Tab-separated table of C-alpha atoms and ligand atoms in Angstrom:
chain	number	residue	atom	x	y	z
A	1	MET	CA	0.000	0.000	0.000
A	2	ARG	CA	1.052	3.618	-0.520
A	3	ARG	CA	2.022	5.988	2.249
A	4	TYR	CA	2.138	9.704	1.475
A	5	VAL	CA	4.715	11.454	3.655
A	6	TYR	CA	4.334	15.179	4.407
A	7	LEU	CA	6.361	17.777	6.314
A	8	MET	CA	4.415	20.592	8.006
A	9	SER	CA	4.801	23.025	10.865
A	10	GLU	CA	2.784	22.176	14.005
A	11	GLU	CA	0.585	25.228	13.321
A	12	GLU	CA	-0.110	24.285	9.719
A	13	LEU	CA	-0.926	20.696	10.681
A	14	GLY	CA	-3.049	21.939	13.617
A	15	SER	CA	-5.192	24.167	11.422
A	16	LEU	CA	-5.471	21.458	8.768
A	17	LEU	CA	-6.688	18.983	11.381
A	18	ALA	CA	-9.108	21.548	12.749
A	19	SER	CA	-10.617	22.007	9.270
A	20	ARG	CA	-10.827	18.303	8.349
A	21	SER	CA	-10.137	15.337	10.546
A	22	PHE	CA	-8.083	12.474	9.106
A	23	PRO	CA	-5.975	9.703	10.627
A	24	LEU	CA	-2.241	10.235	10.452
A	25	GLU	CA	0.912	8.520	11.559
A	26	VAL	CA	3.575	10.794	13.071
A	27	LEU	CA	6.924	9.586	11.715
A	28	GLY	CA	9.247	12.165	13.243
A	29	ARG	CA	10.020	15.818	13.814
A	30	GLU	CA	12.554	18.082	12.139
A	31	LYS	CA	13.351	21.676	13.157
A	32	GLY	CA	9.954	22.299	14.704
A	33	LYS	CA	8.125	20.595	11.834
A	34	VAL	CA	6.196	17.335	11.878
A	35	ILE	CA	6.855	14.502	9.419
A	36	PHE	CA	3.746	12.402	9.083
A	37	GLY	CA	2.304	9.738	6.827
A	38	VAL	CA	-1.241	9.276	5.565
A	39	TYR	CA	-2.753	6.618	3.348
A	40	GLU	CA	-4.810	8.953	1.176
A	41	PRO	CA	-3.110	11.919	-0.528
A	42	LEU	CA	-3.983	15.288	1.015
A	43	LYS	CA	-5.646	17.462	-1.615
A	44	GLY	CA	-3.749	20.684	-2.200
A	45	TYR	CA	-0.531	19.519	-0.514
A	46	ARG	CA	2.542	18.085	-2.169
A	47	PRO	CA	4.026	15.080	-0.351
A	48	LEU	CA	7.719	14.896	0.536
A	49	ARG	CA	7.672	11.374	-0.843
A	50	VAL	CA	5.337	8.515	-1.636
A	51	GLU	CA	6.452	5.103	-0.436
A	52	GLU	CA	5.265	1.527	-0.624
A	53	VAL	CA	4.714	0.000	2.825
A	54	PRO	CA	3.639	-3.552	3.714
A	55	GLU	CA	-0.060	-3.913	4.323
A	56	ASP	CA	0.329	-4.692	8.002
A	57	TRP	CA	-2.906	-3.374	9.440
A	58	ARG	CA	-1.955	-3.923	13.057
A	59	SER	CA	1.149	-1.766	13.049
A	60	TRP	CA	-0.604	0.583	10.651
A	61	ARG	CA	-3.288	1.180	13.270
A	62	GLU	CA	-0.846	1.535	16.148
A	63	GLY	CA	0.765	4.578	14.570
A	64	PHE	CA	-2.332	6.788	14.822
A	65	GLY	CA	-3.189	9.574	17.273
A	66	PRO	CA	-4.635	10.800	19.446
A	67	VAL	CA	-3.862	14.248	18.092
A	68	GLU	CA	-4.499	17.229	20.377
A	69	VAL	CA	-5.332	20.678	19.085
A	70	GLU	CA	-6.057	23.053	21.981
A	71	ASP	CA	-8.963	21.360	23.800
A	72	LEU	CA	-9.795	19.075	20.867
A	73	VAL	CA	-8.670	15.455	20.879
A	74	ILE	CA	-8.833	13.744	17.511
A	75	MET	CA	-8.634	9.978	17.526
A	76	PRO	CA	-9.315	7.110	15.182
A	77	PRO	CA	-12.508	5.110	15.743
A	78	TRP	CA	-10.729	1.978	17.033
A	79	LYS	CA	-9.494	3.801	20.178
A	80	LEU	CA	-11.694	3.540	23.256
A	81	PRO	CA	-11.903	6.890	25.040
A	82	VAL	CA	-12.331	6.794	28.830
A	83	PHE	CA	-13.128	9.997	30.724
A	84	ILE	CA	-11.788	10.329	34.266
A	85	LYS	CA	-12.321	13.630	36.069
A	86	PRO	CA	-9.285	14.545	38.192
A	87	GLY	CA	-10.294	14.161	41.834
A	88	THR	CA	-8.983	12.880	45.145
A	89	ALA	CA	-9.535	9.161	44.489
A	90	PHE	CA	-6.742	6.996	43.082
A	91	GLY	CA	-7.015	5.848	39.474
A	92	THR	CA	-6.095	8.098	36.559
A	93	GLY	CA	-4.392	5.448	34.435
A	94	LEU	CA	-0.931	6.836	35.065
A	95	HIS	CA	0.117	4.446	37.835
A	96	PRO	CA	1.532	1.023	36.829
A	97	THR	CA	-0.852	-0.813	39.207
A	98	THR	CA	-3.868	0.642	37.390
A	99	ARG	CA	-2.299	0.039	33.984
A	100	LEU	CA	-1.585	-3.609	34.805
A	101	SER	CA	-5.162	-4.055	36.018
A	102	LEU	CA	-6.486	-2.518	32.793
A	103	LYS	CA	-4.292	-4.798	30.680
A	104	ALA	CA	-5.377	-7.882	32.601
A	105	LEU	CA	-9.018	-6.796	32.469
A	106	ARG	CA	-8.774	-6.392	28.695
A	107	GLU	CA	-7.475	-9.954	28.396
A	108	SER	CA	-9.789	-11.668	30.878
A	109	LEU	CA	-13.134	-9.970	30.409
A	110	ARG	CA	-15.733	-11.843	28.379
A	111	ARG	CA	-18.771	-10.057	26.993
A	112	GLY	CA	-21.613	-10.095	29.529
A	113	ASP	CA	-19.396	-10.994	32.516
A	114	SER	CA	-20.462	-9.679	35.876
A	115	VAL	CA	-17.525	-7.796	37.414
A	116	LEU	CA	-16.648	-6.743	40.948
A	117	ASP	CA	-14.063	-3.966	41.314
A	118	VAL	CA	-12.706	-3.975	44.870
A	119	GLY	CA	-11.089	-0.676	45.870
A	120	THR	CA	-12.643	1.114	42.930
A	121	GLY	CA	-11.098	4.552	43.668
A	122	SER	CA	-11.993	6.793	40.725
A	123	GLY	CA	-13.964	3.889	39.250
A	124	ILE	CA	-11.599	3.589	36.307
A	125	LEU	CA	-11.554	-0.229	36.237
A	126	ALA	CA	-15.313	-0.523	36.743
A	127	VAL	CA	-15.994	2.002	33.974
A	128	VAL	CA	-13.592	0.279	31.573
A	129	ALA	CA	-15.124	-3.133	32.342
A	130	LYS	CA	-18.527	-1.755	31.376
A	131	LEU	CA	-17.171	-0.042	28.247
A	132	LEU	CA	-15.621	-3.378	27.230
A	133	GLY	CA	-18.989	-5.096	27.343
A	134	ALA	CA	-19.372	-6.369	30.910
A	135	GLY	CA	-22.846	-7.104	32.238
A	136	ARG	CA	-23.436	-6.057	35.827
A	137	VAL	CA	-20.519	-4.077	37.338
A	138	LEU	CA	-20.182	-3.235	41.028
A	139	GLY	CA	-17.400	-1.025	42.399
A	140	ILE	CA	-16.811	-0.990	46.159
A	141	ASP	CA	-14.503	1.112	48.286
A	142	VAL	CA	-14.042	1.889	51.965
A	143	CYS	CA	-13.675	5.588	51.165
A	144	PRO	CA	-16.913	7.595	50.627
A	145	ASP	CA	-15.144	10.112	48.355
A	146	ALA	CA	-14.077	7.272	46.068
A	147	VAL	CA	-17.661	5.983	45.882
A	148	ARG	CA	-18.863	9.459	44.899
A	149	GLU	CA	-16.118	9.855	42.291
A	150	CYS	CA	-16.796	6.395	40.889
A	151	ARG	CA	-20.454	7.426	40.377
A	152	GLU	CA	-19.413	10.695	38.721
A	153	ASN	CA	-17.023	8.960	36.338
A	154	ALA	CA	-19.597	6.323	35.429
A	155	GLU	CA	-22.028	9.136	34.555
A	156	LEU	CA	-19.338	10.941	32.586
A	157	ASN	CA	-18.794	7.820	30.474
A	158	ARG	CA	-22.557	7.162	30.236
A	159	VAL	CA	-22.269	3.651	31.644
A	160	GLU	CA	-24.217	1.946	34.384
A	161	VAL	CA	-21.955	1.025	37.292
A	162	GLU	CA	-23.150	0.348	40.837
A	163	CYS	CA	-20.900	2.045	43.393
A	164	ARG	CA	-21.106	1.183	47.056
A	165	GLU	CA	-19.209	1.889	50.276
A	166	ALA	CA	-18.308	-1.602	51.460
A	167	LYS	CA	-15.559	-4.060	52.338
A	168	PRO	CA	-15.368	-7.495	50.671
A	169	SER	CA	-16.508	-9.232	53.890
A	170	GLN	CA	-19.848	-7.340	53.672
A	171	LEU	CA	-20.790	-8.767	50.251
A	172	LYS	CA	-22.850	-11.897	49.758
A	173	GLU	CA	-23.022	-12.022	45.931
A	174	THR	CA	-20.610	-13.634	43.465
A	175	PHE	CA	-19.237	-12.301	40.176
A	176	ASP	CA	-17.646	-13.908	37.097
A	177	LEU	CA	-14.606	-11.701	37.339
A	178	LEU	CA	-13.090	-9.767	40.228
A	179	VAL	CA	-10.460	-7.062	39.948
A	180	ALA	CA	-8.728	-5.683	43.027
A	181	ASN	CA	-5.959	-3.114	42.833
A	182	LEU	CA	-5.105	-2.929	46.544
A	183	GLU	CA	-1.825	-3.623	48.332
A	184	LEU	CA	-0.174	-6.610	49.937
A	185	SER	CA	-1.126	-5.685	53.523
A	186	ILE	CA	-4.799	-5.504	52.435
A	187	PHE	CA	-4.601	-8.814	50.537
A	188	ARG	CA	-3.247	-10.464	53.725
A	189	GLU	CA	-6.515	-9.545	55.403
A	190	GLU	CA	-8.989	-9.669	52.516
A	191	LEU	CA	-7.952	-12.634	50.353
A	192	PRO	CA	-10.156	-15.219	52.138
A	193	PHE	CA	-13.166	-12.880	51.564
A	194	LEU	CA	-12.190	-12.036	47.983
A	195	LYS	CA	-11.975	-15.737	47.191
A	196	ARG	CA	-15.671	-16.180	47.969
A	197	LEU	CA	-16.735	-13.343	45.647
A	198	PHE	CA	-15.694	-14.592	42.192
A	199	ARG	CA	-16.636	-17.592	40.067
A	200	ARG	CA	-14.073	-17.697	37.225
A	201	GLU	CA	-11.035	-15.520	37.835
A	202	ALA	CA	-9.598	-12.612	39.748
A	203	ILE	CA	-6.973	-9.989	38.981
A	204	LEU	CA	-4.935	-8.937	42.002
A	205	SER	CA	-2.785	-5.839	41.525
A	206	GLY	CA	-0.817	-3.408	43.701
A	207	ILE	CA	2.168	-5.650	44.416
A	208	TYR	CA	5.625	-4.084	44.479
A	209	GLY	CA	8.808	-6.106	43.990
A	210	LYS	CA	9.621	-9.815	43.866
A	211	GLU	CA	9.365	-10.332	47.643
A	212	GLU	CA	5.797	-9.050	47.764
A	213	LEU	CA	4.975	-11.094	44.678
A	214	GLU	CA	6.239	-14.276	46.330
A	215	GLU	CA	4.212	-13.578	49.444
A	216	LEU	CA	1.061	-12.947	47.419
A	217	LEU	CA	1.576	-16.172	45.470
A	218	GLU	CA	1.965	-18.035	48.784
A	219	LEU	CA	-1.229	-16.425	50.135
A	220	CYS	CA	-3.025	-17.512	46.939
A	221	LYS	CA	-1.765	-21.073	47.336
A	222	GLN	CA	-3.062	-21.165	50.909
A	223	GLN	CA	-6.492	-20.201	49.539
A	224	ASP	CA	-6.307	-22.834	46.738
A	225	LEU	CA	-6.128	-20.096	44.124
A	226	GLU	CA	-4.064	-20.911	41.046
A	227	ALA	CA	-1.982	-18.082	39.595
A	228	ASP	CA	-1.983	-18.519	35.813
A	229	ARG	CA	-0.591	-15.189	34.615
A	230	ILE	CA	1.720	-12.556	36.059
A	231	TYR	CA	1.899	-9.027	34.646
A	232	GLU	CA	4.810	-6.674	35.344
A	233	GLU	CA	5.565	-2.996	34.787
A	234	GLU	CA	8.374	-1.072	36.487
A	235	ASN	CA	8.702	-3.724	39.227
A	236	TRP	CA	4.977	-3.569	39.990
A	237	PHE	CA	3.109	-6.840	39.610
A	238	ALA	CA	-0.436	-8.046	39.035
A	239	VAL	CA	-1.493	-11.668	39.237
A	240	ARG	CA	-4.425	-13.379	37.585
A	241	VAL	CA	-5.811	-16.271	39.539
A	242	GLY	CA	-8.450	-18.864	38.783
A	243	ASP	CA	-10.323	-20.744	41.421
A	244	GLY	CA	-8.916	-24.038	40.136
A	245	ARG	CA	-12.246	-25.127	38.647
A	246	THR	CA	-11.772	-23.586	35.178
B	301	SAM	C1	-4.739	1.728	44.679
B	301	SAM	S1	-6.380	2.303	44.801
B	301	SAM	C2	-7.056	1.580	43.315
B	301	SAM	C3	-7.980	2.518	42.571
B	301	SAM	C4	-8.424	2.014	41.198
B	301	SAM	N1	-9.181	0.783	41.314
B	301	SAM	C5	-7.246	1.798	40.255
B	301	SAM	O1	-7.001	0.644	39.878
B	301	SAM	O2	-6.570	2.777	39.884
B	301	SAM	C6	-7.003	1.309	46.105
B	301	SAM	C7	-8.383	1.675	46.620
B	301	SAM	O3	-8.788	0.659	47.535
B	301	SAM	C8	-9.522	1.211	48.603
B	301	SAM	N2	-9.467	0.236	49.718
B	301	SAM	C9	-8.483	0.060	50.625
B	301	SAM	N3	-8.779	-0.966	51.453
B	301	SAM	C10	-9.963	-1.472	51.023
B	301	SAM	C11	-10.787	-2.564	51.460
B	301	SAM	N4	-10.448	-3.328	52.471
B	301	SAM	N5	-11.952	-2.797	50.809
B	301	SAM	C12	-12.335	-1.999	49.766
B	301	SAM	N6	-11.583	-0.962	49.303
B	301	SAM	C13	-10.422	-0.706	49.935
B	301	SAM	C14	-8.857	2.553	48.824
B	301	SAM	O4	-9.730	3.462	49.476
B	301	SAM	C15	-8.475	2.968	47.400
B	301	SAM	O5	-9.491	3.779	46.826
């Protein structure tokens, strides 16, 4: 397939994008100008070069946006936007423990799953679960501010998420999938309760370093929970466990 490569100043590209939105792949920058590729020629602009590139749709997609122009964010339709209002509760997507939970959630969630998010904070994991096609989603937290912010963020993303002030020991229901981004000291106390709340699998995040990871894996073993996947980013770990029946 053909890629048309252009060189433009940030301002020129900004005003072009403001007048017509199109997907582009930023290839580099040179003396304050942007080198970018598009797969349809831009009318009225002469390309630097036209090149043949392999038709690899995956990497082709990965190169796109989002592109920001003042308060506008332009993104291709295969991105999934998630709105999180800055507040006091934890969970903006910047911390590795949240990112690992999101990655694991993406891999484990099946359409229609019921999901329990323990320690929901801003509600980011609960909201994403719903956006990814979950059925019933409940977010719980011990902090009332987090419960309020979880509700606000669910509204902002126009998804239905139940948010409740509660600890795992206070719940009687079960869910297909459980996600808990907490910390080791909380897992020491809560794991026996968490175990009773999910049917298929659970994602446990908030673990720092190999020593904590080993202790969590030992705690899981004591609860007959089988760890089948470990995620790592910057020495933070998340573990996916099944209840041994699946
Ligand atoms: C690290 S934040 C995670 C926030 C969000 N889920 C994320 O992944 O970014 C942990 C949250 O767990 C809550 N929490 C701490 N102990 C808890 C417990 N025993 N039961 C429920 N929530 C708890 C805290 O109030 C905090 O909001």
